[in-house]
Coordinates of C-alpha atoms and ligand atoms in Angstrom, one line a residue:
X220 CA -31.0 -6.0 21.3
X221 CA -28.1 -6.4 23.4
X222 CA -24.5 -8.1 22.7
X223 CA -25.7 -11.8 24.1
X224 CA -29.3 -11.7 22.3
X225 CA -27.5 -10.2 18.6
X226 CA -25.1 -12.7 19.4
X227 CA -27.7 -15.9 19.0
X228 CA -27.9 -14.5 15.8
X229 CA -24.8 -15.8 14.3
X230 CA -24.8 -19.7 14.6
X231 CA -21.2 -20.1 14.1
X232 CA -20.4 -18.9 17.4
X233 CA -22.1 -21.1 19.1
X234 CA -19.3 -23.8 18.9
X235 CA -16.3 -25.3 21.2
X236 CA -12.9 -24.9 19.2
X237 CA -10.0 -26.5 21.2
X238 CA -12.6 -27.7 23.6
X239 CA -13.1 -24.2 25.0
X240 CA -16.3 -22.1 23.4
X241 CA -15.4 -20.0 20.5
X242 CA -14.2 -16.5 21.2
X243 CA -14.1 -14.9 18.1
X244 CA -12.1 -11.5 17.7
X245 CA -11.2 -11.6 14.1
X246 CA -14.0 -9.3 12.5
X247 CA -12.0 -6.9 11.2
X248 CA -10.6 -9.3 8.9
X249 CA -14.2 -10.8 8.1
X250 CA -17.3 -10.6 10.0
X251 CA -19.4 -13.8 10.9
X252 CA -23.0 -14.1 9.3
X253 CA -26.4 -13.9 10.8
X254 CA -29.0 -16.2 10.2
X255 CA -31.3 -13.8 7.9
X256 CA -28.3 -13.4 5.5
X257 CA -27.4 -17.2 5.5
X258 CA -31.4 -17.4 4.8
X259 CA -31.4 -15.1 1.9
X260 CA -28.3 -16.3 0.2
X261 CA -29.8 -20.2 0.6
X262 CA -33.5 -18.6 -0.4
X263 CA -32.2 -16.6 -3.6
X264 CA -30.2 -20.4 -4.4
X265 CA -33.6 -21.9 -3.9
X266 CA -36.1 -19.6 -5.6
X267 CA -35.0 -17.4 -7.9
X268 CA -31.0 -17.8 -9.2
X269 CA -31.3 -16.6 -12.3
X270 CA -28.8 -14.4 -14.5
X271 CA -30.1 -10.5 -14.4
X272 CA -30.7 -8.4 -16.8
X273 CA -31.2 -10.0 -19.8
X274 CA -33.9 -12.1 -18.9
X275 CA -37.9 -12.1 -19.8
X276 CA -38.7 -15.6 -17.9
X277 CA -39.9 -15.3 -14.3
X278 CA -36.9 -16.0 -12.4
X279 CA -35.0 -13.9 -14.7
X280 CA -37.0 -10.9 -13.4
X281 CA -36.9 -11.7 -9.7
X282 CA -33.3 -12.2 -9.7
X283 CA -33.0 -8.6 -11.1
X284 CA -35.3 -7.2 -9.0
X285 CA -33.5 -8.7 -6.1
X286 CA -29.9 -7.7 -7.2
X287 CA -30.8 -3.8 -8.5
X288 CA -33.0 -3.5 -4.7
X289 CA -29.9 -5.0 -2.9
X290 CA -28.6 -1.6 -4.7
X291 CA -31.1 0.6 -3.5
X292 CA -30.6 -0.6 -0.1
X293 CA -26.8 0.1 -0.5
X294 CA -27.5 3.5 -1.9
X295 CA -29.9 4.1 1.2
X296 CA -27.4 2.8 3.7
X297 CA -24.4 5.4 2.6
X298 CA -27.1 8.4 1.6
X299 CA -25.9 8.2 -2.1
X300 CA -28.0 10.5 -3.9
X301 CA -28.5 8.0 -6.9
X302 CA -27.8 4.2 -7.3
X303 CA -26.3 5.4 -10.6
X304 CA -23.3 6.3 -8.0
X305 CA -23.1 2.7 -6.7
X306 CA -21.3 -0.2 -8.4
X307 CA -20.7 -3.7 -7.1
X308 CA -17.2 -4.8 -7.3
X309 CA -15.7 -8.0 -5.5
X310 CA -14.8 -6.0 -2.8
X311 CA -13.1 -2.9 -1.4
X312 CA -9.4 -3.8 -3.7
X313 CA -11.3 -3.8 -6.7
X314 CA -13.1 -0.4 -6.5
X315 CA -9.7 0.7 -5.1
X316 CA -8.1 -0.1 -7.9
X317 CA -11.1 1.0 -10.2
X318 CA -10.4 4.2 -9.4
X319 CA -6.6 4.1 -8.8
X320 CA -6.6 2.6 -12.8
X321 CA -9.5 4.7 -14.5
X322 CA -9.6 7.7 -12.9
X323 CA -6.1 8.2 -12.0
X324 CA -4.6 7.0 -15.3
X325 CA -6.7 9.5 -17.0
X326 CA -6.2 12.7 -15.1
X327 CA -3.0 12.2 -13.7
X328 CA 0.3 13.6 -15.2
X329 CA 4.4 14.0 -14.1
X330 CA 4.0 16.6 -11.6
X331 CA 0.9 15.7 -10.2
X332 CA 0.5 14.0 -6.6
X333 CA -1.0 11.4 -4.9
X334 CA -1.3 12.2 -1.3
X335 CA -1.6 8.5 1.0
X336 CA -0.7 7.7 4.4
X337 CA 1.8 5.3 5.7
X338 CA -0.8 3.8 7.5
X339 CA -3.0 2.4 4.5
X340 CA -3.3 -1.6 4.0
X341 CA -1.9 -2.5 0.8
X342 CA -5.2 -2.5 -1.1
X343 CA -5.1 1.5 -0.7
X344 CA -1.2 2.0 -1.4
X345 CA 0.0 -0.6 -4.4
X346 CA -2.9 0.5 -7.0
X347 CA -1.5 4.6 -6.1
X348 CA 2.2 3.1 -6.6
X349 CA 1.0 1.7 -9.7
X350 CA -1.1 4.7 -10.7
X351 CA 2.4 6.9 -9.8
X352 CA 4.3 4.5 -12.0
X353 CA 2.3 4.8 -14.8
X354 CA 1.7 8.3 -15.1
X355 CA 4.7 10.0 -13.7
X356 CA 2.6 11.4 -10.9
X357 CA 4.3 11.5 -7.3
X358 CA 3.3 10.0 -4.3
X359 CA 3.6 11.9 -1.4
X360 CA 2.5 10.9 2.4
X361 CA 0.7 12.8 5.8
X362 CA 3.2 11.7 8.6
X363 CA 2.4 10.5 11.2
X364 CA 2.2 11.6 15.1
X365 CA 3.7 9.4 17.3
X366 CA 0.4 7.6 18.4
X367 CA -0.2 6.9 14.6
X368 CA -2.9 9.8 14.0
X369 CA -2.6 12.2 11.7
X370 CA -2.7 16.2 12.4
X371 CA -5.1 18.6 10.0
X372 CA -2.1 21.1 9.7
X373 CA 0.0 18.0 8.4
X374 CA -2.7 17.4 6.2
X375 CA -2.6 21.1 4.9
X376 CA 1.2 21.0 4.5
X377 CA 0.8 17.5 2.0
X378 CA -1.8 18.2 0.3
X379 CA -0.9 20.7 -2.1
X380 CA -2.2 22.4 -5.3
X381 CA -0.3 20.1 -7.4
X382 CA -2.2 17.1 -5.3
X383 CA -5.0 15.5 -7.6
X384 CA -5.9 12.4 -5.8
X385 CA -5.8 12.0 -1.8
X386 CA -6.7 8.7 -0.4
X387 CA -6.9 7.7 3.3
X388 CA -8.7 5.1 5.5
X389 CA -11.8 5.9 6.8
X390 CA -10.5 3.7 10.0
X391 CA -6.9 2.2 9.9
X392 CA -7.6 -1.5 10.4
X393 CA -4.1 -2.0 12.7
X394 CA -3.9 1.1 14.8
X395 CA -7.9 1.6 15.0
X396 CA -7.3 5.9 14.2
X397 CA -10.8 7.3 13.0
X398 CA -9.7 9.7 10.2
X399 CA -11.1 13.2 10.3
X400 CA -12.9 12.7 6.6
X401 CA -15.1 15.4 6.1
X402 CA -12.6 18.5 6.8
X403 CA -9.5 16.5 4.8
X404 CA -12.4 16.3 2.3
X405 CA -12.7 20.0 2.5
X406 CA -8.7 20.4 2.2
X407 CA -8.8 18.2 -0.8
X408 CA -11.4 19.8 -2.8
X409 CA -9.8 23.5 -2.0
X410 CA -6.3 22.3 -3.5
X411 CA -8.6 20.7 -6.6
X412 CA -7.8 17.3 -5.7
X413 CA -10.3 14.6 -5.6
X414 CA -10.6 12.2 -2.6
X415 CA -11.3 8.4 -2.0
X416 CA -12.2 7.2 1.2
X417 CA -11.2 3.1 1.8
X418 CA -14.3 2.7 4.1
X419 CA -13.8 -1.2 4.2
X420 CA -13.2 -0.8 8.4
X421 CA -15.7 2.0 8.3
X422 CA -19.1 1.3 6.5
X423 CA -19.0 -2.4 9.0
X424 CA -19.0 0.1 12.1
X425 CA -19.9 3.9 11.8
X426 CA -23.1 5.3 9.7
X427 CA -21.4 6.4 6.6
X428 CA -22.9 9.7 4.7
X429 CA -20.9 9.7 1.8
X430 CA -22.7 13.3 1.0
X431 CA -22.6 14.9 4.4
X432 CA -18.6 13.3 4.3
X433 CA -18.2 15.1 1.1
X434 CA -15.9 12.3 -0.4
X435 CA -15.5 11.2 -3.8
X436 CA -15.1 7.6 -3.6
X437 CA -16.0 5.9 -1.0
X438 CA -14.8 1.4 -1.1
X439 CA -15.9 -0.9 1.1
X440 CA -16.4 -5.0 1.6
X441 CA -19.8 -6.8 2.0
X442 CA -17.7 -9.7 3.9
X443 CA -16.8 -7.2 7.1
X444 CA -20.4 -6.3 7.7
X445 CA -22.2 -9.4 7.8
X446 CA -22.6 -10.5 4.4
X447 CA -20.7 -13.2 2.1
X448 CA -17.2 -13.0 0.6
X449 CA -17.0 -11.4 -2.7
X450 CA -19.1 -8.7 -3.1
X451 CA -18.0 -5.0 -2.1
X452 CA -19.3 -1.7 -3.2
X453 CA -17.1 1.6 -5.1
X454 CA -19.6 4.9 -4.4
X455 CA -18.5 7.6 -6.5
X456 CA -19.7 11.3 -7.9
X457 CA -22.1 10.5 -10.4
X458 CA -20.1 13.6 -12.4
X459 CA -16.7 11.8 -12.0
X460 CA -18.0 8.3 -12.7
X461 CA -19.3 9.9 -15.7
X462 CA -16.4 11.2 -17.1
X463 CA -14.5 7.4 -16.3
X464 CA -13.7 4.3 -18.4
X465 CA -14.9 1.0 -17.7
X466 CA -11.6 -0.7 -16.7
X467 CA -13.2 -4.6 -17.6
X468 CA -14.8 -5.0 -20.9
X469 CA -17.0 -7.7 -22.0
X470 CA -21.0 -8.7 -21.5
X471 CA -23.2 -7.1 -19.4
X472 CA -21.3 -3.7 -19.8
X473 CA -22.0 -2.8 -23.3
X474 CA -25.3 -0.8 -25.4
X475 CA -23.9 -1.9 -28.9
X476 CA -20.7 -3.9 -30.0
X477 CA -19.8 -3.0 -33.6
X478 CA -17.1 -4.9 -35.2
X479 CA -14.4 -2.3 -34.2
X480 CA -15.8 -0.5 -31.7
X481 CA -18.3 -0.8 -28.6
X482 CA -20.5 1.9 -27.0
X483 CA -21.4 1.1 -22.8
X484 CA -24.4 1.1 -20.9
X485 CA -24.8 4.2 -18.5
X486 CA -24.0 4.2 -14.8
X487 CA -23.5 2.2 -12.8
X488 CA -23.6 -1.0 -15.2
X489 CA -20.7 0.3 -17.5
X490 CA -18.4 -0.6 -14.4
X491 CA -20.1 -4.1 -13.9
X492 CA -18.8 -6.6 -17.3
X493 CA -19.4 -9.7 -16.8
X494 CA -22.2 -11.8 -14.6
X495 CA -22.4 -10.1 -11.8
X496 CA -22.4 -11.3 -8.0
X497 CA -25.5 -11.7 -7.8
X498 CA -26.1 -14.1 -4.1
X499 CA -23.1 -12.1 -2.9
X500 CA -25.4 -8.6 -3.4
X501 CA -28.3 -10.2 -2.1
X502 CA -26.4 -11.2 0.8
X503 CA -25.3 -7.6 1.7
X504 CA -28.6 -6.4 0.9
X505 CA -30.4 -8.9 3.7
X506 CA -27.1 -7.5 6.2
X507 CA -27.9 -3.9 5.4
X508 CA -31.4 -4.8 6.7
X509 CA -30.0 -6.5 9.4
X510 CA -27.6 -3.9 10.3
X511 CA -29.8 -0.9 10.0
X512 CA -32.2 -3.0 12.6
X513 CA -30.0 -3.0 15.4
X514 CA -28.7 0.3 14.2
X515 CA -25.3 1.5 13.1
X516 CA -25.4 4.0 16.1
X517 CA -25.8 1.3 18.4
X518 CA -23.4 -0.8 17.3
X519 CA -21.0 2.3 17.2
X520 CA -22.3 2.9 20.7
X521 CA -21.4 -0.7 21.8
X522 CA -18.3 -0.9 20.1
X523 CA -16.8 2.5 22.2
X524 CA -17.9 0.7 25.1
X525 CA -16.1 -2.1 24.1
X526 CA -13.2 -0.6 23.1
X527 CA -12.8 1.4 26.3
X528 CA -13.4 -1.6 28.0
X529 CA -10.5 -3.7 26.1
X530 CA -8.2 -1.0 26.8
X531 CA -8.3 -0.8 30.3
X532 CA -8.0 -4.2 30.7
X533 CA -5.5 -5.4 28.7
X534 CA -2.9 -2.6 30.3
X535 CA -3.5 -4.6 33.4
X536 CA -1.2 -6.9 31.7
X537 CA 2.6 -6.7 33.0
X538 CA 4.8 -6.4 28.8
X539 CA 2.0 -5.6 26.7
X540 CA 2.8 -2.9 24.2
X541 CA -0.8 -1.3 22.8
X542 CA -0.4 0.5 19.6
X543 CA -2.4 3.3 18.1
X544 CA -4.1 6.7 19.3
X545 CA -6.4 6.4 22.6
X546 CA -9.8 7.0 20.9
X547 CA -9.8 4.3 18.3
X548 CA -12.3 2.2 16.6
X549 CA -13.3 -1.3 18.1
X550 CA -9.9 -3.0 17.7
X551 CA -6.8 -3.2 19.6
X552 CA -3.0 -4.5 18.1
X553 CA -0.7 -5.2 20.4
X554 CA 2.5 -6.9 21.2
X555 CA 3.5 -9.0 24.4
X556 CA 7.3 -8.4 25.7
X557 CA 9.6 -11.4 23.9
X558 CA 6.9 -13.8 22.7
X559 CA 6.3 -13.9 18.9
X560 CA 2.8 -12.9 17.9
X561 CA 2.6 -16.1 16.0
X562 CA 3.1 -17.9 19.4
X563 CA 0.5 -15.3 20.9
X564 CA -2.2 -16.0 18.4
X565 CA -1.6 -20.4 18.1
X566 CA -1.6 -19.9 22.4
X567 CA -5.1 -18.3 22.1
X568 CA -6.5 -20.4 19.5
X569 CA -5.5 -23.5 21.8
X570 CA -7.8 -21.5 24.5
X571 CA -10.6 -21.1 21.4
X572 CA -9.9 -17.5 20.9
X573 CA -9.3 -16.2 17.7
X574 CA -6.9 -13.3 16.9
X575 CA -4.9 -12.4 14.0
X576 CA -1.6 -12.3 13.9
X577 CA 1.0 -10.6 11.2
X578 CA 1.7 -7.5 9.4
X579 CA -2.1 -7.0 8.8
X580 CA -1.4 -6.3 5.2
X581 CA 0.5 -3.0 6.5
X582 CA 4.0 -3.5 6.0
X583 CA 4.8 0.2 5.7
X584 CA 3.1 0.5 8.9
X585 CA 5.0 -2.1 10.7
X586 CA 8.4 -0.2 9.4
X587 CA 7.2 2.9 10.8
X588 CA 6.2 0.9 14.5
X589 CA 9.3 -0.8 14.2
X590 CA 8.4 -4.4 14.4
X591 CA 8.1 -7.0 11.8
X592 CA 4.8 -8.3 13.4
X593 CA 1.7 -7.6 15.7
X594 CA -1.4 -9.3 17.0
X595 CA -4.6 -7.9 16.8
X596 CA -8.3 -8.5 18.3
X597 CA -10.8 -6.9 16.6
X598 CA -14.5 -6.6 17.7
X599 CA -18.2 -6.2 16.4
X600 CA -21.8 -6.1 17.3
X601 CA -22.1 -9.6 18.9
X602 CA -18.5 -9.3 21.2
X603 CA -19.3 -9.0 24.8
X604 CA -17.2 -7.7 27.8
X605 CA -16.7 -11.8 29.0
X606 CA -15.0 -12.0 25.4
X607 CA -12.4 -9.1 26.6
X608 CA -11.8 -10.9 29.5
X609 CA -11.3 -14.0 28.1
X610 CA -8.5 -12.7 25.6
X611 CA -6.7 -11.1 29.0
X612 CA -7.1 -14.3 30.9
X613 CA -5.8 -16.1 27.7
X614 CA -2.8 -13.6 27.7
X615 CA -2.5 -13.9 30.9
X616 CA -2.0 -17.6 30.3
X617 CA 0.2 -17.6 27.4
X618 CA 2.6 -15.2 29.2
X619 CA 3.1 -17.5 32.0
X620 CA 3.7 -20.7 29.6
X621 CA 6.2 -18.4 27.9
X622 CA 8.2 -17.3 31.1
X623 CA 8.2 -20.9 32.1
X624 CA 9.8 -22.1 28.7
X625 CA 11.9 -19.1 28.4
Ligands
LIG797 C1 -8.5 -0.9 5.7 C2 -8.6 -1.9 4.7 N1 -8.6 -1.6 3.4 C3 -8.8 -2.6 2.5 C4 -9.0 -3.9 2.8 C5 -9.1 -4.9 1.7 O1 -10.4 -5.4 1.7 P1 -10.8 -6.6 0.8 O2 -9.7 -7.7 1.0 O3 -12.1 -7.1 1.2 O4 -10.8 -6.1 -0.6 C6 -9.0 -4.3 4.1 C7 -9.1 -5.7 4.5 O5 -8.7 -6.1 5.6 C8 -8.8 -3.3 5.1 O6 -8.9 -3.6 6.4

């Protein structure tokens, strides 16, 4: 299936906004939603909502069988070798801070270090400035080369033997780097350290193998890869998961409440109290089909293109400052000489293209580029090359309207 046919796909973008036909090149914040995942989230409301688990009536069953294959499918989809290892959480913040509060909390002591990047988003540095806080651990970071990669031998200098927890984007969702994560994998389990991977920009675009990857964790978001808001996924080592604390207590989670104390269910439910999201797993179980029939290599495949593509045009254009190494994932941030990205991102809107524009939840990152704000247009599977050039001819435009007012 190619760009224009996926495309028909997703009815939202077939829409004028500002009179002008929706470009849409916000992804990376949230993908859009195909039809078979609208149909099995409006089916599952239909049919069969039910609450799982505890039920013996018929819809009761089907709504479990529905939710616990939704985690088969996710288990199949990052080559987990049990669905023990994969809990639902609300997204890839939660099981970030899952770990960052019960794993971290229990191992971690003065001394210790947390190795991050100053490239994280937020969701992947304030849990680890928490965890730091609360156990007297340090955090320590792998600078960064001047296109905003990171080296190996860097990596090798940080992470030490005193380093128990390294976490790092599998792909930085403002400078587009693809981290290296099987040999820091490798560096963190020689020094003993564990390692989480924040996959939420990864899992939507590149075929994850959590086993071949060799990672510990591994967080991502339903909503970035085609399925609703609200349900996300935290892999981890059946061993380590094991050996953790539920950090939210209540139903669903438990095997027996006494009147003091309370024993849990095993894996993976003693991370799920509470009703779970049930729609929200059914919906990333119908875009896990829907992904794996186009094909993550594919869409990987498309997306270089793409990205090649968006890069050589956009330097056509006279004050545009591209940030971020040269092989990057399927998004480019960017700046245009003395206009505001704000004014950048209302000019395209009023053209019907949608970017984002800010400190894409990366302020450390913005320190180190050495501006308060950027813009950024991020791509997926239904983007086309006409899209690229409609966000240069926008630019094009709003840096004429600009020189005129200025
Ligand atoms: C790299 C990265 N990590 C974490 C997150 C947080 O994801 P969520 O808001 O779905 O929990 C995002 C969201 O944009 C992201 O891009």
């Amino acid at each position: 299936m190619d760009a224009k046919a996926i495309r028909q796909m997703f009815p939202i973008l077939d829409q004028e906004v500002n009179g002008h036909p929706l470009v849409y090149l916000d992804s990376s914040a949230t993908s859009q939603k195909p039809i078979p995942v609208i149909e099995a989230v409006d089916e599952y409301y239909r049919k069969n909502n039910s609450n799982v688990h505890r039920g013996v009536h018929t819809l009761g069953s089907r709504a479990t069988d529905q939710y616990e294959g939704a985690r088969e499918k996710v288990r199949r989809f990052i080559n987990a070798s049990s669905t023990a290892e994969v809990i639902f959480t609300r997204g890839t913040t939660t099981a970030i801070n899952t770990v960052a509060t019960s794993y971290a909390r229990a191992n971690l002591k003065p001394g210790d270090e947390i190795v991050i990047t100053q490239m994280e988003h937020h969701s992947n540095i304030i849990p680890w400035q928490q965890a730091a806080k609360a156990t007297g651990a340090t955090l320590k970071f792998i600078p960064l080369q001047d296109d905003g990669s990171i080296t190996l031998d860097d990596a090798k200098e940080t992470i030490t033997s005193n380093t128990k927890v390294v976490a790092i984007a599998h792909v930085s969702n403002v400078l587009g780097t693809i981290h290296p994560i099987k040999e820091l994998a490798k560096i963190a389990h020689e020094n003993g350290a564990v390692i989480l991977v924040d996959g939420a920009q990864g899992a939507p675009h590149i075929r994850v193998d959590v086993q071949d990857m060799d990672c510990d964790f591994y967080a991502f978001s339903g909503h970035k890869m085609c399925a609703p808001t609200g349900i996300g996924v935290l892999y981890g080592k059946k061993e380590l998961l094991e050996n953790m604390e539920p950090i939210e207590f209540g139903g669903e989670m438990i095997d027996f409440v006494n009147l003091y104390d309370s024993t849990w269910k095993e894996l993976p439910w003693k991370f799920e109290g509470g009703t779970p999201i049930i729609a929200g797993a059914v919906g990333l179980g119908a875009a896990i089909d829907f992904l794996n029939e186009i094909g993550m290599d594919n869409i990987h495949e498309h997306e270089k293109k793409l990205s090649k593509y968006v890069m050589e045009r956009i330097r056509t254009i006279d004050g545009v400052n591209v940030y971020g190494p040269e092989n990057r994932a399927s998004l480019v941030t960017f700046n245009l000489d003395d206009v505001h990205p704000h004014d950048v991102a209302t000019a395209l809107d009023s053209f019907g293209i949608a970017v984002r524009a800010g400190h894409h939840c990366c302020q450390p990152l913005m320190k180190w580029l050495d501006v308060a704000a950027t813009a950024r247009a991020s791509f997926y599977m239904y983007n086309t090359e006409e899209d690229v050039d409609q966000l240069v001819d926008g630019l094009l435009k709003t840096k004429e309207f600009f020189g005129n007012v200025f």
